[in-house]
mmCIF file of C-alpha atoms in Angstrom:
data_model
loop_
_atom_site.group_PDB
_atom_site.id
_atom_site.type_symbol
_atom_site.label_atom_id
_atom_site.label_comp_id
_atom_site.label_asym_id
_atom_site.label_seq_id
_atom_site.Cartn_x
_atom_site.Cartn_y
_atom_site.Cartn_z
ATOM 1 C CA UNK P 1 16.514 10.926 3.502
ATOM 2 C CA UNK P 2 16.971 11.076 -0.200
ATOM 3 C CA UNK P 3 14.591 8.972 -2.554
ATOM 4 C CA UNK P 4 17.652 7.424 -4.358
ATOM 5 C CA UNK P 5 19.032 6.318 -0.960
ATOM 6 C CA UNK P 6 15.587 4.658 0.012
ATOM 7 C CA UNK P 7 15.263 2.981 -3.233
ATOM 8 C CA UNK P 8 18.863 1.504 -2.998
ATOM 9 C CA UNK P 9 18.271 0.323 0.572
ATOM 10 C CA UNK P 10 14.963 -1.408 -0.247
ATOM 11 C CA UNK P 11 16.621 -2.863 -3.194
ATOM 12 C CA UNK P 12 19.505 -4.302 -0.943
ATOM 13 C CA UNK P 13 17.118 -5.656 1.471
ATOM 14 C CA UNK P 14 14.832 -7.344 -1.038
ATOM 15 C CA UNK P 15 17.681 -9.181 -2.624
ATOM 16 C CA UNK P 16 20.055 -9.516 0.582
ATOM 17 C CA UNK P 17 23.216 -8.411 -1.463
ATOM 18 C CA UNK P 18 25.176 -5.370 -1.780
ATOM 19 C CA UNK P 19 26.639 -6.646 -5.213
ATOM 20 C CA UNK P 20 22.827 -8.214 -6.467
ATOM 21 C CA UNK P 21 21.440 -4.744 -5.584
ATOM 22 C CA UNK P 22 24.184 -2.893 -7.433
ATOM 23 C CA UNK P 23 23.644 -5.046 -10.674
ATOM 24 C CA UNK P 24 19.996 -4.461 -10.234
ATOM 25 C CA UNK P 25 20.183 -0.633 -10.282
ATOM 26 C CA UNK P 26 23.038 -0.488 -12.517
ATOM 27 C CA UNK P 27 25.526 1.158 -9.762
ATOM 28 C CA UNK P 28 28.766 -0.135 -8.542
ATOM 29 C CA UNK P 29 28.960 -1.948 -5.386
ATOM 30 C CA UNK P 30 31.143 0.746 -3.855
ATOM 31 C CA UNK P 31 28.199 3.495 -5.010
ATOM 32 C CA UNK P 32 25.582 1.115 -3.197
ATOM 33 C CA UNK P 33 27.791 1.164 0.139
ATOM 34 C CA UNK P 34 28.309 4.858 0.010
ATOM 35 C CA UNK P 35 24.506 5.458 -0.255
ATOM 36 C CA UNK P 36 23.695 3.241 2.679
ATOM 37 C CA UNK P 37 26.309 4.536 4.678
ATOM 38 C CA UNK P 38 24.980 8.447 3.906
ATOM 39 C CA UNK P 39 21.577 6.672 4.952
ATOM 40 C CA UNK P 40 22.815 5.608 8.175
ATOM 41 C CA UNK P 41 24.778 8.545 9.012
ATOM 42 C CA UNK P 42 21.682 10.519 8.319
ATOM 43 C CA UNK P 43 19.483 8.632 10.647
ATOM 44 C CA UNK P 44 22.052 8.083 13.159
ATOM 45 C CA UNK P 45 21.923 4.364 13.463
ATOM 46 C CA UNK P 46 22.571 1.043 11.598
ATOM 47 C CA UNK P 47 19.823 0.243 9.017
ATOM 48 C CA UNK P 48 21.877 -3.235 7.561
ATOM 49 C CA UNK P 49 23.623 -5.756 9.061
ATOM 50 C CA UNK P 50 26.685 -6.592 6.655
ATOM 51 C CA UNK P 51 27.100 -10.357 7.302
ATOM 52 C CA UNK P 52 24.754 -11.782 6.394
ATOM 53 C CA UNK P 53 22.963 -8.997 4.635
ATOM 54 C CA UNK P 54 19.552 -8.003 6.069
ATOM 55 C CA UNK P 55 17.898 -5.086 7.991
ATOM 56 C CA UNK P 56 18.460 -4.436 11.523
ATOM 57 C CA UNK P 57 15.503 -3.562 13.828
ATOM 58 C CA UNK P 58 15.648 -0.059 12.670
ATOM 59 C CA UNK P 59 16.041 -1.204 9.114
ATOM 60 C CA UNK P 60 12.921 -3.543 9.263
ATOM 61 C CA UNK P 61 10.780 -0.396 10.321
ATOM 62 C CA UNK P 62 12.517 1.819 7.632
ATOM 63 C CA UNK P 63 11.249 -0.912 5.295
ATOM 64 C CA UNK P 64 7.860 -0.115 5.976
ATOM 65 C CA UNK P 65 8.121 3.437 5.907
ATOM 66 C CA UNK P 66 10.223 3.423 2.521
ATOM 67 C CA UNK P 67 7.932 1.062 0.467
ATOM 68 C CA UNK P 68 4.973 3.901 0.958
ATOM 69 C CA UNK P 69 6.976 6.777 0.574
ATOM 70 C CA UNK P 70 8.438 5.439 -2.892
ATOM 71 C CA UNK P 71 5.298 4.469 -4.005
ATOM 72 C CA UNK P 72 3.785 8.046 -3.306
ATOM 73 C CA UNK P 73 6.819 9.367 -5.290
ATOM 74 C CA UNK P 74 6.082 7.488 -8.239
ATOM 75 C CA UNK P 75 2.499 7.819 -7.811
ATOM 76 C CA UNK P 76 3.056 11.676 -7.766
ATOM 77 C CA UNK P 77 5.036 11.609 -10.903
ATOM 78 C CA UNK P 78 2.568 9.700 -12.975
ATOM 79 C CA UNK P 79 -0.385 11.873 -11.806
ATOM 80 C CA UNK P 80 1.717 15.019 -12.827
ATOM 81 C CA UNK P 81 2.665 13.196 -16.242
ATOM 82 C CA UNK P 82 -1.098 12.551 -16.875
ATOM 83 C CA UNK P 83 -1.973 15.902 -16.676
ATOM 84 C CA UNK P 84 0.856 17.266 -18.278
ATOM 85 C CA UNK P 85 1.275 14.966 -21.319
ATOM 86 C CA UNK P 86 -0.500 14.527 -24.614
ATOM 87 C CA UNK P 87 -3.236 11.906 -24.924
ATOM 88 C CA UNK P 88 -1.838 8.536 -25.728
ATOM 89 C CA UNK P 89 -3.055 6.168 -28.303
ATOM 90 C CA UNK P 90 -2.036 3.629 -26.018
ATOM 91 C CA UNK P 91 -4.683 2.064 -23.460
ATOM 92 C CA UNK P 92 -3.916 -0.374 -20.698
ATOM 93 C CA UNK P 93 -6.775 -1.398 -18.900
ATOM 94 C CA UNK P 94 -6.298 -3.628 -15.169
ATOM 95 C CA UNK P 95 -8.865 -6.059 -14.106
ATOM 96 C CA UNK P 96 -9.275 -8.493 -11.300
ATOM 97 C CA UNK P 97 -10.262 -11.631 -12.853
ATOM 98 C CA UNK P 98 -14.191 -11.455 -11.692
ATOM 99 C CA UNK P 99 -14.433 -7.928 -12.847
ATOM 100 C CA UNK P 100 -14.534 -8.503 -16.240
ATOM 101 C CA UNK P 101 -18.124 -8.665 -17.936
ATOM 102 C CA UNK P 102 -19.874 -8.510 -21.093
ATOM 103 C CA UNK P 103 -20.386 -4.671 -20.893
ATOM 104 C CA UNK P 104 -16.589 -4.153 -20.343
ATOM 105 C CA UNK P 105 -15.982 -5.971 -23.666
ATOM 106 C CA UNK P 106 -18.850 -3.873 -25.453
ATOM 107 C CA UNK P 107 -17.145 -0.766 -23.940
ATOM 108 C CA UNK P 108 -13.966 -1.316 -25.228
ATOM 109 C CA UNK P 109 -15.094 -2.233 -28.554
ATOM 110 C CA UNK P 110 -16.617 1.391 -28.627
ATOM 111 C CA UNK P 111 -13.348 2.608 -27.649
ATOM 112 C CA UNK P 112 -11.769 1.132 -30.555
ATOM 113 C CA UNK P 113 -14.451 2.078 -32.824
ATOM 114 C CA UNK P 114 -13.972 5.635 -31.913
ATOM 115 C CA UNK P 115 -10.135 5.256 -31.708
ATOM 116 C CA UNK P 116 -9.246 2.698 -34.515
ATOM 117 C CA UNK P 117 -5.396 3.106 -33.833
ATOM 118 C CA UNK P 118 -5.480 2.417 -30.108
ATOM 119 C CA UNK P 119 -2.974 0.088 -29.046
ATOM 120 C CA UNK P 120 -5.031 -1.795 -26.143
ATOM 121 C CA UNK P 121 -3.547 -3.945 -23.550
ATOM 122 C CA UNK P 122 -5.290 -5.833 -20.757
ATOM 123 C CA UNK P 123 -3.961 -6.804 -17.716
ATOM 124 C CA UNK P 124 -5.285 -9.389 -15.263
ATOM 125 C CA UNK P 125 -4.032 -8.838 -11.853
ATOM 126 C CA UNK P 126 -4.965 -8.847 -8.052
ATOM 127 C CA UNK P 127 -6.923 -6.327 -6.108
ATOM 128 C CA UNK P 128 -4.129 -5.656 -3.772
ATOM 129 C CA UNK P 129 -1.868 -4.739 -6.531
ATOM 130 C CA UNK P 130 -3.937 -3.030 -9.042
ATOM 131 C CA UNK P 131 -4.557 0.480 -6.951
ATOM 132 C CA UNK P 132 -0.716 0.761 -6.974
ATOM 133 C CA UNK P 133 -0.690 -0.151 -10.635
ATOM 134 C CA UNK P 134 -2.785 2.874 -11.372
ATOM 135 C CA UNK P 135 -1.448 5.088 -9.311
ATOM 136 C CA UNK P 136 2.040 4.684 -10.665
ATOM 137 C CA UNK P 137 0.744 5.034 -14.217
ATOM 138 C CA UNK P 138 1.565 1.290 -15.096
ATOM 139 C CA UNK P 139 -2.188 0.773 -16.188
ATOM 140 C CA UNK P 140 -4.565 3.863 -17.038
ATOM 141 C CA UNK P 141 -7.522 2.724 -15.093
ATOM 142 C CA UNK P 142 -8.629 -0.560 -13.444
ATOM 143 C CA UNK P 143 -11.879 -2.422 -12.597
ATOM 144 C CA UNK P 144 -11.470 -4.044 -9.066
ATOM 145 C CA UNK P 145 -14.319 -6.350 -7.310
ATOM 146 C CA UNK P 146 -14.982 -7.783 -4.034
ATOM 147 C CA UNK P 147 -17.507 -8.293 -1.207
ATOM 148 C CA UNK P 148 -18.556 -5.413 0.633
ATOM 149 C CA UNK P 149 -21.402 -4.068 2.383
ATOM 150 C CA UNK P 150 -24.422 -2.486 0.278
ATOM 151 C CA UNK P 151 -23.002 0.834 -0.950
ATOM 152 C CA UNK P 152 -20.188 0.375 0.811
ATOM 153 C CA UNK P 153 -16.609 1.300 -0.780
ATOM 154 C CA UNK P 154 -14.151 -1.601 -1.338
ATOM 155 C CA UNK P 155 -11.223 -1.613 1.037
ATOM 156 C CA UNK P 156 -8.528 -0.800 -1.190
ATOM 157 C CA UNK P 157 -5.130 0.365 -0.112
ATOM 158 C CA UNK P 158 -4.156 3.971 0.087
ATOM 159 C CA UNK P 159 -1.931 4.579 -2.590
ATOM 160 C CA UNK P 160 -2.630 8.257 -3.257
ATOM 161 C CA UNK P 161 -5.715 10.333 -4.658
ATOM 162 C CA UNK P 162 -7.492 7.767 -6.768
ATOM 163 C CA UNK P 163 -11.071 8.276 -8.178
ATOM 164 C CA UNK P 164 -13.241 5.323 -7.304
ATOM 165 C CA UNK P 165 -16.786 4.860 -9.254
ATOM 166 C CA UNK P 166 -19.222 2.047 -8.420
ATOM 167 C CA UNK P 167 -20.280 0.200 -11.585
ATOM 168 C CA UNK P 168 -21.719 -2.879 -10.322
ATOM 169 C CA UNK P 169 -23.322 -4.747 -7.526
ATOM 170 C CA UNK P 170 -24.196 -8.361 -7.622
ATOM 171 C CA UNK P 171 -25.598 -10.681 -4.907
ATOM 172 C CA UNK P 172 -23.185 -13.386 -3.497
ATOM 173 C CA UNK P 173 -23.594 -16.881 -2.911
ATOM 174 C CA UNK P 174 -21.528 -19.986 -1.462
ATOM 175 C CA UNK P 175 -20.558 -22.347 -4.130
ATOM 176 C CA UNK P 176 -21.086 -25.801 -2.826
ATOM 177 C CA UNK P 177 -20.859 -29.510 -4.403
ATOM 178 C CA UNK P 178 -24.282 -30.247 -6.168
ATOM 179 C CA UNK P 179 -24.901 -32.919 -3.791
ATOM 180 C CA UNK P 180 -24.140 -30.884 -0.775
ATOM 181 C CA UNK P 181 -26.729 -31.177 2.317
ATOM 182 C CA UNK P 182 -27.021 -27.184 1.586
ATOM 183 C CA UNK P 183 -27.543 -27.298 -1.811
ATOM 184 C CA UNK P 184 -31.051 -25.591 -2.845
ATOM 185 C CA UNK P 185 -31.590 -23.463 0.342
ATOM 186 C CA UNK P 186 -32.849 -20.146 -0.114
ATOM 187 C CA UNK P 187 -30.281 -18.323 2.209
ATOM 188 C CA UNK P 188 -27.755 -19.191 4.614
ATOM 189 C CA UNK P 189 -25.786 -17.207 7.312
ATOM 190 C CA UNK P 190 -22.181 -17.340 6.540
ATOM 191 C CA UNK P 191 -21.094 -17.312 10.261
ATOM 192 C CA UNK P 192 -22.935 -20.848 10.500
ATOM 193 C CA UNK P 193 -20.296 -22.258 7.753
ATOM 194 C CA UNK P 194 -17.290 -21.164 9.727
ATOM 195 C CA UNK P 195 -16.338 -24.755 10.663
ATOM 196 C CA UNK P 196 -16.597 -26.051 7.118
ATOM 197 C CA UNK P 197 -13.533 -26.519 4.913
ATOM 198 C CA UNK P 198 -13.102 -23.615 2.614
ATOM 199 C CA UNK P 199 -10.882 -23.077 -0.637
ATOM 200 C CA UNK P 200 -8.362 -20.420 -0.145
ATOM 201 C CA UNK P 201 -8.230 -18.752 -3.381
ATOM 202 C CA UNK P 202 -7.162 -15.127 -2.889
ATOM 203 C CA UNK P 203 -7.119 -14.403 -6.454
ATOM 204 C CA UNK P 204 -10.959 -14.865 -6.861
ATOM 205 C CA UNK P 205 -12.590 -15.389 -3.737
ATOM 206 C CA UNK P 206 -12.308 -13.762 0.040
ATOM 207 C CA UNK P 207 -9.797 -15.210 2.035
ATOM 208 C CA UNK P 208 -10.385 -16.735 5.619
ATOM 209 C CA UNK P 209 -9.402 -13.453 6.871
ATOM 210 C CA UNK P 210 -11.604 -11.509 5.265
ATOM 211 C CA UNK P 211 -14.746 -14.045 5.910
ATOM 212 C CA UNK P 212 -13.633 -13.770 9.676
ATOM 213 C CA UNK P 213 -13.779 -9.958 9.556
ATOM 214 C CA UNK P 214 -17.111 -9.928 7.746
ATOM 215 C CA UNK P 215 -18.599 -12.381 10.297
ATOM 216 C CA UNK P 216 -16.691 -11.531 13.518
ATOM 217 C CA UNK P 217 -16.526 -15.448 13.555
ATOM 218 C CA UNK P 218 -13.314 -17.443 13.866
ATOM 219 C CA UNK P 219 -12.846 -20.347 11.441
ATOM 220 C CA UNK P 220 -12.938 -20.484 7.932
ATOM 221 C CA UNK P 221 -10.172 -23.450 7.636
ATOM 222 C CA UNK P 222 -8.465 -23.273 4.208
ATOM 223 C CA UNK P 223 -8.526 -26.963 2.721
ATOM 224 C CA UNK P 224 -7.088 -26.247 -0.595
ATOM 225 C CA UNK P 225 -5.016 -23.354 -1.464
ATOM 226 C CA UNK P 226 -5.737 -22.199 -5.136
ATOM 227 C CA UNK P 227 -3.465 -19.637 -6.664
ATOM 228 C CA UNK P 228 -4.790 -19.472 -10.077
ATOM 229 C CA UNK P 229 -7.517 -16.927 -11.724
ATOM 230 C CA UNK P 230 -9.124 -19.472 -13.691
ATOM 231 C CA UNK P 231 -12.932 -19.325 -11.802
ATOM 232 C CA UNK P 232 -13.474 -22.916 -13.671
ATOM 233 C CA UNK P 233 -10.536 -24.623 -12.253
ATOM 234 C CA UNK P 234 -11.816 -23.302 -8.668
ATOM 235 C CA UNK P 235 -15.367 -24.452 -9.647
ATOM 236 C CA UNK P 236 -14.011 -28.054 -10.386
ATOM 237 C CA UNK P 237 -12.476 -28.032 -7.015
ATOM 238 C CA UNK P 238 -15.905 -27.203 -5.294
ATOM 239 C CA UNK P 239 -17.452 -29.789 -7.448
ATOM 240 C CA UNK P 240 -15.316 -32.268 -6.187
ATOM 241 C CA UNK P 241 -15.715 -31.306 -2.537
ATOM 242 C CA UNK P 242 -12.464 -30.144 -1.706
ATOM 243 C CA UNK P 243 -14.017 -26.883 0.110
ATOM 244 C CA UNK P 244 -16.541 -24.013 -0.419
ATOM 245 C CA UNK P 245 -16.057 -20.760 -1.925
ATOM 246 C CA UNK P 246 -17.820 -17.135 -1.855
ATOM 247 C CA UNK P 247 -18.674 -16.013 -5.151
ATOM 248 C CA UNK P 248 -20.809 -13.889 -7.396
ATOM 249 C CA UNK P 249 -24.159 -15.541 -8.068
ATOM 250 C CA UNK P 250 -23.854 -15.166 -11.522
ATOM 251 C CA UNK P 251 -20.802 -17.088 -11.860
ATOM 252 C CA UNK P 252 -22.251 -19.959 -10.398
ATOM 253 C CA UNK P 253 -25.265 -20.223 -12.933
ATOM 254 C CA UNK P 254 -24.992 -23.278 -14.758
ATOM 255 C CA UNK P 255 -21.643 -24.414 -13.445
ATOM 256 C CA UNK P 256 -21.536 -28.091 -13.791
ATOM 257 C CA UNK P 257 -21.721 -29.913 -10.523
ATOM 258 C CA UNK P 258 -22.025 -26.889 -8.207
ATOM 259 C CA UNK P 259 -24.937 -25.463 -6.627
ATOM 260 C CA UNK P 260 -25.297 -21.691 -5.147
ATOM 261 C CA UNK P 261 -26.567 -21.190 -1.977
ATOM 262 C CA UNK P 262 -27.666 -17.197 -1.494
ATOM 263 C CA UNK P 263 -25.710 -15.476 1.630
ATOM 264 C CA UNK P 264 -28.445 -14.412 4.165
ATOM 265 C CA UNK P 265 -26.253 -12.825 6.672
ATOM 266 C CA UNK P 266 -24.252 -10.700 7.000
ATOM 267 C CA UNK P 267 -25.523 -8.146 4.474
ATOM 268 C CA UNK P 268 -22.860 -8.627 1.508
ATOM 269 C CA UNK P 269 -22.693 -7.980 -1.941
ATOM 270 C CA UNK P 270 -20.213 -8.562 -4.825
ATOM 271 C CA UNK P 271 -19.000 -4.720 -5.813
ATOM 272 C CA UNK P 272 -16.851 -3.731 -8.654
ATOM 273 C CA UNK P 273 -15.391 -0.240 -8.902
ATOM 274 C CA UNK P 274 -13.583 1.868 -11.535
ATOM 275 C CA UNK P 275 -10.320 2.958 -10.372
ATOM 276 C CA UNK P 276 -8.431 5.728 -12.222
ATOM 277 C CA UNK P 277 -6.251 9.056 -11.642
ATOM 278 C CA UNK P 278 -6.212 12.307 -13.812
ATOM 279 C CA UNK P 279 -7.642 11.184 -17.457
ATOM 280 C CA UNK P 280 -6.567 13.446 -20.026
ATOM 281 C CA UNK P 281 -8.949 13.202 -23.245
ATOM 282 C CA UNK P 282 -8.485 10.172 -24.943
ATOM 283 C CA UNK P 283 -9.389 6.157 -25.043
ATOM 284 C CA UNK P 284 -8.934 5.970 -20.987
ATOM 285 C CA UNK P 285 -11.428 9.015 -20.376
ATOM 286 C CA UNK P 286 -13.892 7.836 -23.148
ATOM 287 C CA UNK P 287 -13.666 4.193 -21.564
ATOM 288 C CA UNK P 288 -14.557 5.435 -18.131
ATOM 289 C CA UNK P 289 -17.388 7.498 -19.323
ATOM 290 C CA UNK P 290 -18.826 4.279 -21.018
ATOM 291 C CA UNK P 291 -18.405 2.282 -17.943
ATOM 292 C CA UNK P 292 -19.959 4.741 -15.603
ATOM 293 C CA UNK P 293 -22.766 5.676 -17.869
ATOM 294 C CA UNK P 294 -21.566 9.408 -18.498
ATOM 295 C CA UNK P 295 -23.612 10.746 -21.178
ATOM 296 C CA UNK P 296 -22.931 14.464 -20.691
ATOM 297 C CA UNK P 297 -19.215 13.337 -21.246
ATOM 298 C CA UNK P 298 -20.741 11.347 -24.114
ATOM 299 C CA UNK P 299 -21.990 14.337 -26.053
ATOM 300 C CA UNK P 300 -18.739 16.461 -25.147
ATOM 301 C CA UNK P 301 -16.971 13.700 -27.258
ATOM 302 C CA UNK P 302 -19.480 14.193 -30.062
ATOM 303 C CA UNK P 303 -18.870 17.854 -30.103
ATOM 304 C CA UNK P 304 -15.166 17.070 -30.718
ATOM 305 C CA UNK P 305 -15.797 15.061 -33.539
ATOM 306 C CA UNK P 306 -14.875 11.712 -32.166
ATOM 307 C CA UNK P 307 -18.678 10.295 -31.650
ATOM 308 C CA UNK P 308 -18.977 7.792 -29.273
ATOM 309 C CA UNK P 309 -22.353 6.596 -29.911
ATOM 310 C CA UNK P 310 -24.497 5.883 -27.197
ATOM 311 C CA UNK P 311 -22.879 5.178 -23.826
ATOM 312 C CA UNK P 312 -23.065 2.044 -22.323
ATOM 313 C CA UNK P 313 -25.683 2.441 -19.037
ATOM 314 C CA UNK P 314 -23.580 1.158 -16.557
ATOM 315 C CA UNK P 315 -22.013 -2.354 -15.891
ATOM 316 C CA UNK P 316 -24.138 -5.593 -14.706
ATOM 317 C CA UNK P 317 -27.428 -3.766 -13.646
ATOM 318 C CA UNK P 318 -26.191 -0.625 -12.061
ATOM 319 C CA UNK P 319 -27.888 2.378 -13.311
ATOM 320 C CA UNK P 320 -25.986 5.138 -15.075
ATOM 321 C CA UNK P 321 -24.514 8.168 -13.097
ATOM 322 C CA UNK P 322 -22.729 6.093 -10.363
ATOM 323 C CA UNK P 323 -21.489 8.801 -8.034
ATOM 324 C CA UNK P 324 -17.509 8.940 -8.221
ATOM 325 C CA UNK P 325 -15.254 8.906 -4.908
ATOM 326 C CA UNK P 326 -11.805 10.105 -3.833
ATOM 327 C CA UNK P 327 -9.568 7.708 -2.288
ATOM 328 C CA UNK P 328 -6.988 9.982 -0.989
ATOM 329 C CA UNK P 329 -5.980 8.899 2.637
ATOM 330 C CA UNK P 330 -7.731 5.716 3.220
ATOM 331 C CA UNK P 331 -10.766 7.155 4.499
ATOM 332 C CA UNK P 332 -14.183 5.576 4.292
ATOM 333 C CA UNK P 333 -17.411 7.337 3.516
ATOM 334 C CA UNK P 334 -19.833 8.321 1.082
ATOM 335 C CA UNK P 335 -17.949 11.127 -0.472
ATOM 336 C CA UNK P 336 -14.357 10.797 0.301
ATOM 337 C CA UNK P 337 -12.113 7.905 0.847
#
């Protein structure tokens, strides 16, 4: 199977049309048909129904493989390009909505001081897509967040050999209306709230599936689906009694009409990780050092003549020198994953 054939096949499946796929890829329709025919000959079975256009049973299985294979090919190209390329004057940072804090802003300001001509872009995206964006070079590095057991890594998708470094762990709390019977409690077992109504906000808070996995209890029925990334909008819904949400306790401080109930069980924290691939010397490498408190790297920057000043000592209370880990094959553990 050739990558070009797989890209064409996946595009036909996505668009449901040979002609639309040809337009999207810049091919003639006959070229698309020839690539699909060659792929089917190689596999010895049909992968597409023609009328209407759609994957066969074998084709549906091939889509699962093809998407992962094409992602790894793009990731490999981007990884080699980062290693072989010259330092870039552009810096694209990805972040989940709740991963951005004051320390990140200060670190970015320091990068701009050291590299005044840097072209800085910040993209706010979901945790499920950011690792792939890093792997394929769409963003230089990313900050992702989510609930995890203390000192455990976030369950990020396997998209290639990426480095992940913990930069923050904060307490979690259940957001409830200020007049809720639980308001004012010093702690609450999350499993005891499985029958409550919850807000389904996948861009900001754990989904019902994540809550069920964390507590091994069914429930957590979604009352309202919130597809935004503005936490203020989510808290407005909480305050009005539309449902509960599990959020970092710091986000709930002074939120009007909302009370924070600390989570007693299970032991969970809100964890933020820096995710990146190879980082040649430049703005992205400096930002990574600032966010992880790498003072040795800072001194090397000074010796090179680009003094970075005093490096930021971690983010939101995590001490400098957080231990980096590799996420290479979906493994979970203290040193490789």
